Amino acid sequence: MALDSEKKQVFKVVGTRPARPDGIDKVTGRAMYGADATAPGMLVGRILRSPHAHAIIRSIDTSAAEALKGVKAVVTSADFGAPEDESIRDVQDNCMARGKALYHGHAVAAVAANSAVVASQALKLIKVDYQILPHVTDVDEAMRPGAPVVQADRAFENVAAGFSENVTSQCEFGHGDLEAGFAKADKVIERSFTTAATHQGYIEPHACLASMTPDGKGDLWCCTQGQFHVRTVCAEIMGMDASQLRVTASEIGGGFGGKTTVFIEPVALALSRKSGRPVKIVMTRDEVFKATGPTVSSSMDVKIGMTKDGRITAAQARLRYQAGAFPSETVTYGAQSAFAAYDLKAVETIGWNVLTNRPKEAAYRAPGAPMAIYAVESVVDELCQELSLDPLDVRLKNAADKGTKSSYGPTFEAIGLRATLEAAKAHPHYTAPLGVNQGRGLSCGFWFNFGGNTCVSLNINTDGTVGITEGNPDIGGSRASISQMAAEELGIPYEKVRTIIADTNSLGYNDVTDGSRVTFSVGLATIEAARNAIKVMCGRVAKIWGIDEDAVIWEDGCAKPSGPNAGSFDPMSIEEIAAISANTGGPIAGHFEVNADGAGVSFGVHLADVEVDPETGATKVVRYTVFQDAGKAVHPDYVEGQMQGGAVQGIGWALNEEYIYGKNGLLQNPGFLDYRIPVASDLPDIETVILEIPNPGHPYGVRGVGETPIVPPLAALSNAVSRAIGRRMFELPMSPPKLLKAMSQKR
Amino acid sequence: MRYEKPSTAQEATNLLATEPGIARVLSGGTDVLVQIKAGMIEPDLIVDIKNLDRIRDITPEQGGFRIGAAVSGATLGEHAGVTALWPGVVEAFELIGSTQVQGRATMAGNLCNGSPAADSVPAMVAANAIARIAGPDGARNCPVQDIPVSPGRTALAKGEFITSIFLPARPERAADAYLRFTPRTEMDIAVASAAVSLELDADGTCTSARIALGAIAPTVVLVDAASICIIGTKLDATSLEAMSEACSAACNPIDDKRGTVEFRTRIVGVLAKRAALIAYKRAGGRA
């Protein structure tokens, strides 16, 4: 869908900041989240989880639990089938361990009972006979030959020799002659980096209510980023037709990618099928940390060559991503995005996915990109320091632009990187004086963005107001943005439009809310659906007026004659047209279905000032500015919110957040006390600068904005800290003990 | 699980003393309820002490203050008298938890939970606070310092519980301060902490000092060797450095997810030094 060219891009509703439609319900506690669903006769489901990091399940004796009064069903992997599709099988095995517990917290059995107390008692009566196996949680250790094998026979054939079986896949990207490139450099720096696994940290734990009837119909209410995906996976696991499983998404208390898969839904369905009653499962926070996806942890090497005047001559990265107990694609995204901000003649990235005894990695905002770009941007910064070059000038000198062959293959269309860098350079933040123990860091960030399968219905109500039905849970204010785009297109006030999110039986298939796709794709489909409705309305009016359909145009919420030659008629408003629709052919609606491409890649630049306490190693972020290309900011509050929220999650990742495993392979910090997400008082105001370089792939020029903002903070913080303390840091998080140690070491 | 809410200390003591299973005293519940919810404990008996006489009162006594065992952080923080006399104790207690938790949490509960990282405990020890304990044999007084025995364990016998904490009177030109290190600015738990209580003479020379450290040993540590370094000084850099080193030397910490031995040992000296300077300034000294 191309950018509208004939129309001048002057907007009335798009670009304004109306109140969000879900706001009052959310701040008054009325909004229905996952745990708020209830049904008559509902049972409480609870899950028994492995206390071991890696163990063969020799047997499970559920007889005592089943005999307990109030217990209505107990399930184990024996209650599930064997889906043919390997990826579905992996999801199922992650929801309920089959034969082997692969990580601390892996589900091994579940009960449904009359009350939470009975369910908890029943869990204690389940006897699991474990044979404990050696475990591995560190990525580099897991790759070595002889490491404990998490899952055998999962490696692709293209994986190079010399690794353990835990290395399941290898990917390679790049172009040009690396050796010649490095030879041209005046300075080559090669460094190794590690990052810890971090959790998405959504406030709302996973929750669902499942109801299966004896005739094989199912209803599932759950907190998810994609009800259609939940239907696909659960229907396949349960051996059901898609039509017979209706999935309704609740309001969502944060997802950030972590709710793009299922953890408890198939278990609740199986318990409901076995007990004949509705079953609700709500995870505890402990379960969320132990058994849902954090992002990958990584070990990386980056080598970059640069000339004295700041031109990068060659660049190379080796990425080793630990993605938990099941194969994952995330390293591919890291390898593709590592050098995306640069126009390079010689570049190569190689990535490996590695199995460990940890929970299966799940998507987290720009999955795979933050770590790779952290490593790259750290080396670029060190080169700038070594060669006494301005870090923004160096990035401008090497910036990818329209026509650049990207490091991962495609040639870029119009992109906003250069404009974003220039905005950062012109901003007062970049030249503001720094205090004692302070340092300034910057980093570029990138994300591909996605379009995907999208389906929208737009109904003109009989009073001329508009109802929109879309299929993507609202994780960032999308109902407001979609209503705005419909109002813009129809020429009516925002308040006349209401957008709802449909269940899986009320609309065609929609891809998951991911890839920063909703404002772009659903927005695009909404605009086209509105245009289709306008076409219908113009047709109705043409008949009333007795003129050609082509002679009727749509302007400011009214059908009008296209000019003096069309005849002289008073404009008919949308209200008037709707009111008589029963007499002109019936209800009026617009629909649009598309597998959208043209999402348009997104770039951002972050500037961070930090102050490091030389006596304690504590880092305070004193100033932070985000510059990002939004294509067109439909609702600027939400664009700024995405930019600020991503920055904050990245700051947490850089400074304190980490999954900590003991030598016993058990997770040490499954709670918000010791898994340290920043609190409000840890942060300065995050300043934002929105740039609008229209995306050629969207009628209004919109680009997704949700993921790019989490990419730059890691390197921005590391570069700022490294400059503040006069030592280069190579490890995240930069927690105070590590910084104090680094500061006490000799230069 | 039985829940009882007696109206006399004698009744409470009897309940606690005769319960054959696990009994827990409930005041604010910010530890007990969390532990029950997390499945860490399954008490057979909960004795809620909030109905006891004067249990929520702050009462002036002999120039100091007696603080009932159910006085919340929010109440204590709004008490002008205690805040003026023992600002370090109040700031230590107010660091615990969120605003909501402050509405429930009590100092006596913080002490009885037995955590080496309890924020108010080093401050109470530096203040030489005295706990009043009700028990089967009647009431007794015990220095706060002697109550923690090991992580999660206290010197209270079966049937005993704390009814109040007494913060004593102090001369003019005296003050205290508390600092803790946490990776976050709030909603966190001390990796190491230091409380310092000082008395000065008219020219600003330190005449008395009590320095208590938290989270660097199985229980709170009162470091006389550190006090000696600053008594008789005006907290010059050399004395402070010696005090800081004495604090580090008194550490017996563990490596855990919250900090390393090396880190705790180093920063506790830094915290003690910084807290001493704050206390000194509050007491009217000019460093």
mmCIF file of N, CA and C in Angstrom, chain A residues 520-576:
data_model
loop_
_atom_site.group_PDB
_atom_site.id
_atom_site.type_symbol
_atom_site.label_atom_id
_atom_site.label_comp_id
_atom_site.label_asym_id
_atom_site.label_seq_id
_atom_site.Cartn_x
_atom_site.Cartn_y
_atom_site.Cartn_z
ATOM 1 N N PHE A 520 0.818 0.203 12.047
ATOM 2 C CA PHE A 520 1.087 0.167 10.608
ATOM 3 C C PHE A 520 0.043 -0.672 9.864
ATOM 4 N N SER A 521 -0.048 -1.955 10.193
ATOM 5 C CA SER A 521 -0.867 -2.874 9.388
ATOM 6 C C SER A 521 -2.357 -2.699 9.619
ATOM 7 N N VAL A 522 -2.753 -2.690 10.886
ATOM 8 C CA VAL A 522 -4.180 -2.538 11.174
ATOM 9 C C VAL A 522 -4.609 -1.129 10.772
ATOM 10 N N GLY A 523 -3.702 -0.173 10.952
ATOM 11 C CA GLY A 523 -4.001 1.193 10.514
ATOM 12 C C GLY A 523 -4.240 1.247 9.014
ATOM 13 N N LEU A 524 -3.342 0.606 8.292
ATOM 14 C CA LEU A 524 -3.462 0.563 6.832
ATOM 15 C C LEU A 524 -4.777 -0.112 6.409
ATOM 16 N N ALA A 525 -5.085 -1.237 7.059
ATOM 17 C CA ALA A 525 -6.323 -1.957 6.714
ATOM 18 C C ALA A 525 -7.555 -1.130 7.090
ATOM 19 N N THR A 526 -7.452 -0.392 8.177
ATOM 20 C CA THR A 526 -8.569 0.463 8.600
ATOM 21 C C THR A 526 -8.802 1.579 7.585
ATOM 22 N N ILE A 527 -7.719 2.185 7.137
ATOM 23 C CA ILE A 527 -7.839 3.255 6.130
ATOM 24 C C ILE A 527 -8.505 2.697 4.870
ATOM 25 N N GLU A 528 -8.050 1.521 4.453
ATOM 26 C CA GLU A 528 -8.628 0.926 3.241
ATOM 27 C C GLU A 528 -10.072 0.488 3.458
ATOM 28 N N ALA A 529 -10.372 -0.011 4.668
ATOM 29 C CA ALA A 529 -11.758 -0.389 4.969
ATOM 30 C C ALA A 529 -12.645 0.853 4.939
ATOM 31 N N ALA A 530 -12.124 1.966 5.469
ATOM 32 C CA ALA A 530 -12.889 3.221 5.456
ATOM 33 C C ALA A 530 -13.114 3.674 4.015
ATOM 34 N N ARG A 531 -12.094 3.517 3.177
ATOM 35 C CA ARG A 531 -12.232 3.902 1.769
ATOM 36 C C ARG A 531 -13.285 3.037 1.074
ATOM 37 N N ASN A 532 -13.329 1.764 1.449
ATOM 38 C CA ASN A 532 -14.352 0.892 0.878
ATOM 39 C C ASN A 532 -15.745 1.296 1.334
ATOM 40 N N ALA A 533 -15.859 1.685 2.609
ATOM 41 C CA ALA A 533 -17.160 2.146 3.114
ATOM 42 C C ALA A 533 -17.564 3.444 2.428
ATOM 43 N N ILE A 534 -16.595 4.304 2.218
ATOM 44 C CA ILE A 534 -16.867 5.578 1.518
ATOM 45 C C ILE A 534 -17.377 5.305 0.104
ATOM 46 N N LYS A 535 -16.750 4.307 -0.539
ATOM 47 C CA LYS A 535 -17.164 3.958 -1.898
ATOM 48 C C LYS A 535 -18.633 3.514 -1.894
ATOM 49 N N VAL A 536 -18.989 2.705 -0.895
ATOM 50 C CA VAL A 536 -20.382 2.259 -0.789
ATOM 51 C C VAL A 536 -21.299 3.462 -0.573
ATOM 52 N N MET A 537 -20.899 4.351 0.320
ATOM 53 C CA MET A 537 -21.751 5.511 0.628
ATOM 54 C C MET A 537 -21.890 6.432 -0.583
ATOM 55 N N CYS A 538 -20.808 6.643 -1.290
ATOM 56 C CA CYS A 538 -20.878 7.484 -2.497
ATOM 57 C C CYS A 538 -21.802 6.840 -3.540
ATOM 58 N N GLY A 539 -21.750 5.503 -3.621
ATOM 59 C CA GLY A 539 -22.616 4.779 -4.557
ATOM 60 C C GLY A 539 -24.093 4.967 -4.215
ATOM 61 N N ARG A 540 -24.386 4.886 -2.887
ATOM 62 C CA ARG A 540 -25.778 5.063 -2.459
ATOM 63 C C ARG A 540 -26.258 6.470 -2.812
ATOM 64 N N VAL A 541 -25.425 7.450 -2.551
ATOM 65 C CA VAL A 541 -25.803 8.845 -2.806
ATOM 66 C C VAL A 541 -25.950 9.098 -4.308
ATOM 67 N N ALA A 542 -25.069 8.479 -5.084
ATOM 68 C CA ALA A 542 -25.151 8.638 -6.540
ATOM 69 C C ALA A 542 -26.515 8.164 -7.049
ATOM 70 N N LYS A 543 -26.982 7.051 -6.456
ATOM 71 C CA LYS A 543 -28.301 6.547 -6.872
ATOM 72 C C LYS A 543 -29.406 7.517 -6.488
ATOM 73 N N ILE A 544 -29.293 8.056 -5.252
ATOM 74 C CA ILE A 544 -30.321 9.019 -4.786
ATOM 75 C C ILE A 544 -30.354 10.233 -5.713
ATOM 76 N N TRP A 545 -29.151 10.702 -6.049
ATOM 77 C CA TRP A 545 -29.063 11.907 -6.878
ATOM 78 C C TRP A 545 -29.270 11.601 -8.360
ATOM 79 N N GLY A 546 -29.201 10.314 -8.670
ATOM 80 C CA GLY A 546 -29.342 9.929 -10.070
ATOM 81 C C GLY A 546 -28.177 10.352 -10.937
ATOM 82 N N ILE A 547 -26.977 10.322 -10.351
ATOM 83 C CA ILE A 547 -25.784 10.666 -11.149
ATOM 84 C C ILE A 547 -24.789 9.517 -11.070
ATOM 85 N N ASP A 548 -23.734 9.631 -11.862
ATOM 86 C CA ASP A 548 -22.710 8.577 -11.858
ATOM 87 C C ASP A 548 -22.003 8.518 -10.505
ATOM 88 N N GLU A 549 -21.607 7.293 -10.154
ATOM 89 C CA GLU A 549 -20.872 7.113 -8.898
ATOM 90 C C GLU A 549 -19.590 7.950 -8.897
ATOM 91 N N ASP A 550 -18.955 8.033 -10.050
ATOM 92 C CA ASP A 550 -17.703 8.787 -10.155
ATOM 93 C C ASP A 550 -17.902 10.270 -9.902
ATOM 94 N N ALA A 551 -19.128 10.727 -10.032
ATOM 95 C CA ALA A 551 -19.394 12.164 -9.884
ATOM 96 C C ALA A 551 -19.650 12.550 -8.426
ATOM 97 N N VAL A 552 -19.541 11.553 -7.512
ATOM 98 C CA VAL A 552 -19.721 11.841 -6.093
ATOM 99 C C VAL A 552 -18.375 11.710 -5.389
ATOM 100 N N ILE A 553 -18.033 12.744 -4.653
ATOM 101 C CA ILE A 553 -16.779 12.673 -3.878
ATOM 102 C C ILE A 553 -17.095 12.722 -2.390
ATOM 103 N N TRP A 554 -16.077 12.356 -1.579
ATOM 104 C CA TRP A 554 -16.233 12.338 -0.109
ATOM 105 C C TRP A 554 -15.312 13.391 0.486
ATOM 106 N N GLU A 555 -15.905 14.283 1.294
ATOM 107 C CA GLU A 555 -15.117 15.360 1.896
ATOM 108 C C GLU A 555 -15.733 15.741 3.235
ATOM 109 N N ASP A 556 -14.915 15.827 4.266
ATOM 110 C CA ASP A 556 -15.354 16.298 5.595
ATOM 111 C C ASP A 556 -16.596 15.558 6.099
ATOM 112 N N GLY A 557 -16.622 14.265 5.908
ATOM 113 C CA GLY A 557 -17.732 13.476 6.447
ATOM 114 C C GLY A 557 -19.011 13.568 5.642
ATOM 115 N N CYS A 558 -18.911 14.050 4.393
ATOM 116 C CA CYS A 558 -20.096 14.222 3.557
ATOM 117 C C CYS A 558 -19.835 13.752 2.131
ATOM 118 N N ALA A 559 -20.905 13.262 1.492
ATOM 119 C CA ALA A 559 -20.856 13.023 0.045
ATOM 120 C C ALA A 559 -21.238 14.332 -0.653
ATOM 121 N N LYS A 560 -20.442 14.671 -1.688
ATOM 122 C CA LYS A 560 -20.690 15.927 -2.406
ATOM 123 C C LYS A 560 -20.575 15.664 -3.902
ATOM 124 N N PRO A 561 -21.244 16.482 -4.688
ATOM 125 C CA PRO A 561 -21.019 16.383 -6.125
ATOM 126 C C PRO A 561 -19.576 16.768 -6.430
ATOM 127 N N SER A 562 -18.977 16.089 -7.398
ATOM 128 C CA SER A 562 -17.550 16.298 -7.632
ATOM 129 C C SER A 562 -17.248 17.677 -8.219
ATOM 130 N N GLY A 563 -18.250 18.323 -8.804
ATOM 131 C CA GLY A 563 -18.016 19.662 -9.362
ATOM 132 C C GLY A 563 -19.300 20.172 -9.975
ATOM 133 N N PRO A 564 -19.283 21.355 -10.562
ATOM 134 C CA PRO A 564 -20.502 21.943 -11.137
ATOM 135 C C PRO A 564 -21.135 21.057 -12.201
ATOM 136 N N ASN A 565 -20.322 20.320 -12.947
ATOM 137 C CA ASN A 565 -20.868 19.476 -14.013
ATOM 138 C C ASN A 565 -21.656 18.288 -13.494
ATOM 139 N N ALA A 566 -21.367 17.894 -12.209
ATOM 140 C CA ALA A 566 -22.045 16.741 -11.617
ATOM 141 C C ALA A 566 -23.481 17.076 -11.254
ATOM 142 N N GLY A 567 -23.776 18.336 -11.182
ATOM 143 C CA GLY A 567 -25.126 18.735 -10.792
ATOM 144 C C GLY A 567 -25.071 19.486 -9.482
ATOM 145 N N SER A 568 -26.173 20.092 -9.112
ATOM 146 C CA SER A 568 -26.204 20.891 -7.897
ATOM 147 C C SER A 568 -27.016 20.167 -6.828
ATOM 148 N N PHE A 569 -26.305 19.605 -5.859
ATOM 149 C CA PHE A 569 -26.973 18.888 -4.772
ATOM 150 C C PHE A 569 -26.371 19.336 -3.455
ATOM 151 N N ASP A 570 -27.215 19.415 -2.413
ATOM 152 C CA ASP A 570 -26.675 19.679 -1.074
ATOM 153 C C ASP A 570 -25.901 18.456 -0.618
ATOM 154 N N PRO A 571 -24.758 18.673 0.038
ATOM 155 C CA PRO A 571 -23.989 17.535 0.546
ATOM 156 C C PRO A 571 -24.840 16.673 1.467
ATOM 157 N N MET A 572 -24.609 15.370 1.416
ATOM 158 C CA MET A 572 -25.271 14.457 2.372
ATOM 159 C C MET A 572 -24.243 13.973 3.379
ATOM 160 N N SER A 573 -24.566 14.185 4.655
ATOM 161 C CA SER A 573 -23.619 13.798 5.710
ATOM 162 C C SER A 573 -23.681 12.292 5.945
ATOM 163 N N ILE A 574 -22.656 11.803 6.644
ATOM 164 C CA ILE A 574 -22.618 10.370 6.976
ATOM 165 C C ILE A 574 -23.836 9.978 7.800
ATOM 166 N N GLU A 575 -24.300 10.908 8.681
ATOM 167 C CA GLU A 575 -25.495 10.619 9.490
ATOM 168 C C GLU A 575 -26.715 10.444 8.595
ATOM 169 N N GLU A 576 -26.866 11.346 7.623
ATOM 170 C CA GLU A 576 -28.032 11.278 6.730
ATOM 171 C C GLU A 576 -27.992 10.013 5.885
#
